[in-house]
XYZ file of C-alpha atoms in Angstrom:
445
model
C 64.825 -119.564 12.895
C 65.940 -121.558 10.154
C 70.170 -120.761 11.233
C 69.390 -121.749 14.324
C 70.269 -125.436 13.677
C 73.465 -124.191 11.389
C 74.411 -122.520 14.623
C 74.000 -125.135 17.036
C 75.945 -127.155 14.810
C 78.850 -125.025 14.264
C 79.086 -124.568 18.028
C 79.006 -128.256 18.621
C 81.637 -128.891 15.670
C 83.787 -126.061 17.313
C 83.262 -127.803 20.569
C 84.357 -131.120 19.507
C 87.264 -129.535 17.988
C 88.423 -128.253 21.053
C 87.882 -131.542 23.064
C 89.745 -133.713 20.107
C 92.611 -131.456 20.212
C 96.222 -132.583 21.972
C 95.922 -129.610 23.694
C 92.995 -129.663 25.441
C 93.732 -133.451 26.311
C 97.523 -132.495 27.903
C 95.712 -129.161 29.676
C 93.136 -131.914 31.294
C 95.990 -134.081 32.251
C 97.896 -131.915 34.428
C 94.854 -130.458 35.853
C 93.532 -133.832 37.093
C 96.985 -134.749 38.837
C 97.047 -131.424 40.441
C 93.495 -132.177 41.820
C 94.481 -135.727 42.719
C 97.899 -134.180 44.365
C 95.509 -131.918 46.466
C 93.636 -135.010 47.326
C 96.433 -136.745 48.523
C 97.983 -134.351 50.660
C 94.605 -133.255 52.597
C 91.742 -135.259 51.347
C 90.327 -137.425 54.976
C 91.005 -141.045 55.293
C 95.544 -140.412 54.827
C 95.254 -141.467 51.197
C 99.186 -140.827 51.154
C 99.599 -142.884 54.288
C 102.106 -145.358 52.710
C 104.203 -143.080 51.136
C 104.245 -140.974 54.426
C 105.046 -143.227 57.076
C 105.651 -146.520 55.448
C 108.174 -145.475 52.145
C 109.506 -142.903 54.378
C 110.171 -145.772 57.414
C 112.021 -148.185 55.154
C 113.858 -145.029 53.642
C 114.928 -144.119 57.302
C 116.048 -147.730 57.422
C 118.359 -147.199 54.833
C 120.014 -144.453 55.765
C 120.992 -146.139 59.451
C 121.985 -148.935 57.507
C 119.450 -151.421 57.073
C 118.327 -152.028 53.554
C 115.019 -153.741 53.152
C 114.925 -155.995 50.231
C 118.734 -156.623 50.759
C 119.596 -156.597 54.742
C 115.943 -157.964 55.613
C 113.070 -159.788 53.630
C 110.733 -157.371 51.781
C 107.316 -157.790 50.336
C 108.279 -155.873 46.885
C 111.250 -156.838 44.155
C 114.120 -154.945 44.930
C 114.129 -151.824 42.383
C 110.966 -150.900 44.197
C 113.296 -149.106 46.231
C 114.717 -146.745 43.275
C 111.610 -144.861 43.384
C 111.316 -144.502 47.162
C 114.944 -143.611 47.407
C 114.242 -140.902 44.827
C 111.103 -139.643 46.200
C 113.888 -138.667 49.270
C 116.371 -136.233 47.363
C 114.177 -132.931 47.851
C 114.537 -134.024 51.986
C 112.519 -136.338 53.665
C 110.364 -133.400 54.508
C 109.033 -132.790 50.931
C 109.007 -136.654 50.447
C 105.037 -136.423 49.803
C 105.283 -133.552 47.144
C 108.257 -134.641 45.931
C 106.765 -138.399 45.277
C 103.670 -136.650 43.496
C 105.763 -135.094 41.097
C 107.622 -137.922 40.475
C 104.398 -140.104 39.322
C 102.919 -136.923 37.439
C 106.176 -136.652 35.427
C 106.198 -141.081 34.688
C 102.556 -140.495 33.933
C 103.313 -137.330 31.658
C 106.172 -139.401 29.355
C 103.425 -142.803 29.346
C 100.476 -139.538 28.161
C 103.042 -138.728 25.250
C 103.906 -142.400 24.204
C 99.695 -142.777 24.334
C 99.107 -139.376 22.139
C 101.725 -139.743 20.187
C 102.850 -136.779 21.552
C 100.510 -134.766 20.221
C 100.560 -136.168 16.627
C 98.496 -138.892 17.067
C 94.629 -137.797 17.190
C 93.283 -141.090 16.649
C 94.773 -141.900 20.039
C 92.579 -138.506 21.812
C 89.714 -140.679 22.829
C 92.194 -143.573 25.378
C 93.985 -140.515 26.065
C 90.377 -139.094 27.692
C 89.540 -142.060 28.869
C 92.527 -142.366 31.359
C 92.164 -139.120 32.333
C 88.687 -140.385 32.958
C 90.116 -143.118 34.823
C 92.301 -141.184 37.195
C 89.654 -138.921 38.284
C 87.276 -141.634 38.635
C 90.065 -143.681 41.161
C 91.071 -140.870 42.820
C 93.750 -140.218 44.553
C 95.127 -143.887 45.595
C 96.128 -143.648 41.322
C 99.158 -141.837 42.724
C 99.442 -142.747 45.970
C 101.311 -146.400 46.136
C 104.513 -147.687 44.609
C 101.737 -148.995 41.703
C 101.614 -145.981 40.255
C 105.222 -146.371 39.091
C 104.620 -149.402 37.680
C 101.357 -148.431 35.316
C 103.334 -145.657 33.507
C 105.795 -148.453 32.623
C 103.828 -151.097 31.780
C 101.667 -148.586 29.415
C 104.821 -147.542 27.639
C 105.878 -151.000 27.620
C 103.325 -152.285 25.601
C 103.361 -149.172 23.581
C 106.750 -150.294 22.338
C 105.628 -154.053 21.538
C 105.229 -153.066 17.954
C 108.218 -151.068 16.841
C 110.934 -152.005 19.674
C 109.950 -155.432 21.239
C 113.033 -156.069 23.200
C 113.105 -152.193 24.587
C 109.650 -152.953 25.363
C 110.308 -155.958 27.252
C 113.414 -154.395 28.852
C 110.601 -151.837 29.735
C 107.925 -154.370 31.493
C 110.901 -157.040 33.179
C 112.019 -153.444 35.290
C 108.303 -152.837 36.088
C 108.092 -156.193 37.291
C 110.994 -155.538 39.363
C 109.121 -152.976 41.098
C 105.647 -154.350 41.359
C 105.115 -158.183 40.219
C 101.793 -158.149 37.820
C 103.660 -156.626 34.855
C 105.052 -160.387 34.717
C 101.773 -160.778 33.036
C 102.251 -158.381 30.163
C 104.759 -159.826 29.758
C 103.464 -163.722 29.119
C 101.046 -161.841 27.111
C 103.177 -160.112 24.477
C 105.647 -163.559 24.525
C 101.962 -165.748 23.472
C 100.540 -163.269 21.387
C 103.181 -161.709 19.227
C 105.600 -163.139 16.497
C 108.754 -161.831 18.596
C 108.166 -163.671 21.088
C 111.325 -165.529 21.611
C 113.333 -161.928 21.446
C 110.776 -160.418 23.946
C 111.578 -163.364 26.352
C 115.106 -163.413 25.914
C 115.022 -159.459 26.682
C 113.168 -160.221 29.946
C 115.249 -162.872 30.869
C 118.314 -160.724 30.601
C 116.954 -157.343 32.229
C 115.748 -159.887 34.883
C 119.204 -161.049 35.107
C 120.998 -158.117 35.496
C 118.566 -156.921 38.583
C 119.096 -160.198 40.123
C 122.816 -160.030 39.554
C 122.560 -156.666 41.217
C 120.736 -157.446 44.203
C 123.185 -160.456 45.023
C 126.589 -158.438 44.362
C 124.788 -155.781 46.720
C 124.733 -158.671 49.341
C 120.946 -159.218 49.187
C 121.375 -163.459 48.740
C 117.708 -165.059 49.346
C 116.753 -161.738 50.653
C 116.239 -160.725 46.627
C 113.317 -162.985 46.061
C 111.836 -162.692 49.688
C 108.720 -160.996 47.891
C 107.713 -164.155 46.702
C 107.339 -165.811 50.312
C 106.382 -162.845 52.118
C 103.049 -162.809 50.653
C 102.314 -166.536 51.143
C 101.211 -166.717 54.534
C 98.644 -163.510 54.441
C 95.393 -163.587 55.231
C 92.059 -162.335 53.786
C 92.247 -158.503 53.032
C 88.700 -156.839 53.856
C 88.453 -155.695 50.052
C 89.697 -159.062 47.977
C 86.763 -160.351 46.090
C 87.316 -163.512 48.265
C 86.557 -161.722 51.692
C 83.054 -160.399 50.604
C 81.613 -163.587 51.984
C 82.828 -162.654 55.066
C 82.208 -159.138 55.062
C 78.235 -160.238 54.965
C 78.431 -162.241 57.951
C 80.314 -159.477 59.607
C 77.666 -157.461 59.101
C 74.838 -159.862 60.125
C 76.480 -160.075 63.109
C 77.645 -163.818 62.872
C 79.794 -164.889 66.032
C 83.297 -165.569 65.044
C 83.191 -162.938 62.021
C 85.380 -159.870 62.437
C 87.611 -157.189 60.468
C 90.846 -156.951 62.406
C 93.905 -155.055 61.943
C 97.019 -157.158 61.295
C 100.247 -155.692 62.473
C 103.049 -157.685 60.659
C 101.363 -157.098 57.448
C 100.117 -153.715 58.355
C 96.709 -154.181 56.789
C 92.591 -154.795 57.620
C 91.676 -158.739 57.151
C 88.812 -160.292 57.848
C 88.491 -163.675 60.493
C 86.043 -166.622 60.720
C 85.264 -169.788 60.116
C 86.852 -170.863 56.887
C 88.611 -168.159 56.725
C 92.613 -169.919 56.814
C 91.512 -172.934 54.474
C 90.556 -170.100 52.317
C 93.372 -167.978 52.238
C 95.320 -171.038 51.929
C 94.013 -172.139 48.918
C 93.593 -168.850 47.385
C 96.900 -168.673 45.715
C 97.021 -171.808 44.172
C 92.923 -171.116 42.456
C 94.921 -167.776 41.143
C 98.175 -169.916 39.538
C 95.128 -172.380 38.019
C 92.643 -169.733 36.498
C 96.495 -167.875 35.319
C 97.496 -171.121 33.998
C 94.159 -171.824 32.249
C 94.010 -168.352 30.402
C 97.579 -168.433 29.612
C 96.083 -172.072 27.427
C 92.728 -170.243 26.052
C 95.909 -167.639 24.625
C 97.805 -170.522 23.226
C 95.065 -171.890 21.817
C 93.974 -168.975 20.282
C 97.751 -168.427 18.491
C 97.544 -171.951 17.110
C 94.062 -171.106 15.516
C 95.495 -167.646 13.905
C 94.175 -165.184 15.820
C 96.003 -161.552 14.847
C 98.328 -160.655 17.729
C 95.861 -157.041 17.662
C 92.945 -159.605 18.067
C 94.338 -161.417 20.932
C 97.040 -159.082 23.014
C 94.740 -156.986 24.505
C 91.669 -159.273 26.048
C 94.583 -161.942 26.533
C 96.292 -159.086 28.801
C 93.372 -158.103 30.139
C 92.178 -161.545 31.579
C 95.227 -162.262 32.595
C 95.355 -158.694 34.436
C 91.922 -159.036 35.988
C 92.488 -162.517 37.254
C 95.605 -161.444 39.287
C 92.678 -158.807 40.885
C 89.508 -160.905 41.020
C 91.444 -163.796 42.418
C 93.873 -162.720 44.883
C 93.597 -162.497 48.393
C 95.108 -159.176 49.291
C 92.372 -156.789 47.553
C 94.478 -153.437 48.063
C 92.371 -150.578 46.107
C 95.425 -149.587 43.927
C 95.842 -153.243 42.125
C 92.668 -151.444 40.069
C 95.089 -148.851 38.799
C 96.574 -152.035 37.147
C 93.807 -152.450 34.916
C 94.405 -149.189 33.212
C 97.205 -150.752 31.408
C 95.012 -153.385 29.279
C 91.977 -151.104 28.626
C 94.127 -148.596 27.051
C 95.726 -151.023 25.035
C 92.412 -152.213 23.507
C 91.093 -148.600 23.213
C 94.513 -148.336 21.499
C 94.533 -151.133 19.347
C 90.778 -151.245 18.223
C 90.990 -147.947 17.201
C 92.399 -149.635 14.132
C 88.749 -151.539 13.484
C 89.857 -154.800 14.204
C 88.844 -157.497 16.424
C 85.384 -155.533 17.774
C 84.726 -152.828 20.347
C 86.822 -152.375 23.370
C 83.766 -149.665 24.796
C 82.239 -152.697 26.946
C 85.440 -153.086 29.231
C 86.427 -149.376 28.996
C 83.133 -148.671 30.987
C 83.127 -151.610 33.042
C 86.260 -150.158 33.797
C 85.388 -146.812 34.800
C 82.475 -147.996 37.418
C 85.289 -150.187 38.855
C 87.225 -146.803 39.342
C 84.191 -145.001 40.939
C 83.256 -147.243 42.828
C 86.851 -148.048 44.685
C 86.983 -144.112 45.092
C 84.139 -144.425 47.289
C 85.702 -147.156 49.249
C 89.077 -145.808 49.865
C 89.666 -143.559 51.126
C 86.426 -141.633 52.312
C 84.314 -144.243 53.862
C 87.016 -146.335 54.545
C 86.175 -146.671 57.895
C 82.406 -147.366 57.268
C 83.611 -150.779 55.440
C 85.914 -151.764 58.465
C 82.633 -151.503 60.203
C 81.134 -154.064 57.939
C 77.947 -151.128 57.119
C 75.530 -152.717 55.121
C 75.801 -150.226 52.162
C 79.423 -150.478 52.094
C 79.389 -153.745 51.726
C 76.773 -153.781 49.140
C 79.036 -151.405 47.301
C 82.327 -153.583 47.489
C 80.001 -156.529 46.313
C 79.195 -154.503 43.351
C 82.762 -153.552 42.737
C 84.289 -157.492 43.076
C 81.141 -158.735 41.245
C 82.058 -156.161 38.045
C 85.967 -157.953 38.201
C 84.562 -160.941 37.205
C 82.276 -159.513 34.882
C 85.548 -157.737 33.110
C 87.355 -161.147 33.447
C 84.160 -163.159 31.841
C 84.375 -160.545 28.960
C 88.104 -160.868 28.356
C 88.113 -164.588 28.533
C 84.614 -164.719 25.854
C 86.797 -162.306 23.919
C 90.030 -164.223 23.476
C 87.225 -167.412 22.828
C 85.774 -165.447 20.156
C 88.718 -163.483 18.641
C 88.589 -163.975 14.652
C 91.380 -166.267 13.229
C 92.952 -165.737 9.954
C 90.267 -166.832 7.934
C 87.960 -164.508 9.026
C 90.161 -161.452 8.474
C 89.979 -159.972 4.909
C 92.755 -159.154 2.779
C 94.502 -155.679 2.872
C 94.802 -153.428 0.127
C 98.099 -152.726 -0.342
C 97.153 -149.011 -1.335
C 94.480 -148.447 1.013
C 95.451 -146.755 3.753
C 96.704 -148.738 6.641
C 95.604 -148.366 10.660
C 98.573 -146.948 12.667
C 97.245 -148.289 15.820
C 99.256 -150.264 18.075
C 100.414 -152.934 16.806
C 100.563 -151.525 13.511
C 102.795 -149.597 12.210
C 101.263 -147.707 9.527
C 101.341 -149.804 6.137
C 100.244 -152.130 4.563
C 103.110 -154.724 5.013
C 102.990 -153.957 8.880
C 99.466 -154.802 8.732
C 99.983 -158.116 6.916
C 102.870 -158.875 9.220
C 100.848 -158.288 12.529
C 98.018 -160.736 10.952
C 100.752 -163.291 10.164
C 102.148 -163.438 13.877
């Protein structure tokens, strides 16, 4: 009786070996994006149904000649189209599988930047927690042109610490494919001391696309994602449109979900509903424009670029979400990007806990899995317990965002950070680099 305990607790420290080691984490990893893959390709509700008919439509374009993005106006920056185009070379016949394997392989190389590959076990636990996260989403985590950008972005920040300018040659060509990584971007340019090098590097990589587009004959046509998004309406799942979604369901007169053809998406109509969606986008530029001062603010009072980066990110990330008036279910992949960064970067003891958003984070996940894309269809119907669920999921946004924002309010300034030990051992967390010096250097920016 008495090894019983012993025994138990050898099987639980073997156990927890197993789960803490690389290997286990990488075998988990491929596992869940063949399961997701699966999803994808025969799950109900045509999670793939963008990358099937729409990528695939403007990809047809192309090939008779009409280039969206450079012949036409486009709704995404131009070098969205490198992925779609190479999502075509197996033949447009294994686009589906072939775009799968493409976002496995960008999510493989962002795994290894977040594990170290394999040498970093202090890393293990954001490295399960993504995994976590992908499951949790389901399969819309692979199945938009976001899920090129979020392997980016994550190895963009990544490289903040030991190669700023890569890293922000990194994040401007996200943003070229998908817009929010513009954020990151602000982020690392408040919060760190190279921030004049990470702009610069930005600027330029923004540059050359640009220059690219126009010498490919695109003209205006190259920043026609900008304009094209102005004159939307209220998507059924933006936080915005849950107010509407209620009298939908109570049967109020003049409140429906409708299908909108030019923009080839579900919005909701009624009374209010264009003064709304017209003021929408400048609320999101004011609450961006007010975090982007709570960051400056916090830079001037010393907070430690580790203390500030990742809820600064994180606010900033949430408030493109929580405030925006197209609500598409994979701008939550975009959130992946932040948390993992914290996870990341708290791992070195600084700053507090990043647990509180990581979990927020995963019932965000869960919960948009169960909108989109299995009872899809039940929310276009405006069902009561669909729409209860959606209110849950927009009301835990602004829960994150209220978090983030406290915890950029809160972050502790130089004064309140003690002294390093120039022979202790040093956190090699992101944004350290593993001394001492590094360590002293990141408090100083």
């Amino acid at each position: 009786m008495t090894d019983a305990p012993s025994a138990a607790a050898r099987i639980g420290g073997l156990l927890l070996a197993v789960v803490r080691h690389p290997l286990t984490v990488w075998i988990a990893f491929v596992a869940v994006h063949l399961w997701l893959g699966l999803l994808n390709l025969f799950a109900p509700g045509l999670p793939l149904g963008d990358v099937q008919f729409v990528y695939t439509f403007w990809i047809d374009q192309a090939r008779s000649g009409v280039w969206v993005g450079i012949d036409t106006v486009w709704v995404y920056p131009i070098v969205a189209l490198v992925p779609m185009l190479a999502a075509s070379l197996a033949g447009m016949e294994q686009y589906a599988a072939t775009w799968l394997t493409m976002i496995m392989l960008l999510n493989a190389v962002a795994f290894g930047f977040l594990t170290g590959w394999g040498r970093s076990r202090e890393r293990i636990a954001a490295a399960w927690w993504w995994v976590a996260f992908l499951v949790l989403l389901g399969p819309i985590a692979l199945g938009r042109i976001d899920a090129v950008t979020v392997p980016l972005a994550l190895i963009g920040v990544l490289l903040l610490a030991s190669r700023p300018r890569v890293a922000a040659v990194v994040l401007a060509i996200a943003m070229w494919v998908k817009v929010w990584p513009a954020v990151l971007i602000a982020s690392a340019v408040i919060a760190l001391k190279q921030r004049f090098a990470i702009a610069l590097a930005a600027i330029i990589a923004s540059g050359g696309v640009l220059l690219t587009a126009l010498l490919l004959g695109a003209g205006a046509n190259a920043l026609s994602f900008i304009t094209q998004q102005t004159g939307r309406g209220l998507q059924v799942e933006a936080p915005i449109s849950t107010f509407w979604l209620w009298q939908v369901a109570a049967g109020v007169p003049g409140t429906i979900v409708y299908y909108d053809r030019d923009i080839l998406t579900y919005q909701v109509e009624g009374p209010g509903v264009a003064v709304a969606a017209a003021v929408m986008t400048p609320v999101l530029a004011a609450m961006v424009l007010a975090i982007v001062t709570l960051g400056v603010l916090a830079v001037r009072r010393g907070v430690a670029a580790g203390d500030l980066m990742p809820p600064l990110a994180l606010a900033l990330v949430t408030a493109l979400i929580a405030f925006n008036k197209v609500g598409s279910p994979q701008f939550i992949t975009w959130l992946a990007v932040p948390i993992l960064l914290g996870l990341v970067t708290r791992s070195a003891g600084r700053g507090g806990s990043f647990a509180v958003p990581a979990t927020i984070g995963l019932a965000i996940a869960a919960l948009t899995q169960l909108i989109y894309p299995y009872l899809y269809t039940t929310l276009l119907l405006a069902d009561p317990l669909m729409v209860s669920i959606i209110t849950v999921r927009n009301l835990l946004l602004f829960v994150l965002l209220g978090w983030a924002v406290r915890a950029i309010i809160v972050a502790p300034h130089d004064l309140d950070v003690p002294e390093v030990d120039a022979e202790e051992e040093a956190p090699t967390a992101w944004p350290f680099t593993g001394d001492a010096s590094a360590v002293r250097s990141a408090r100083d920016a």
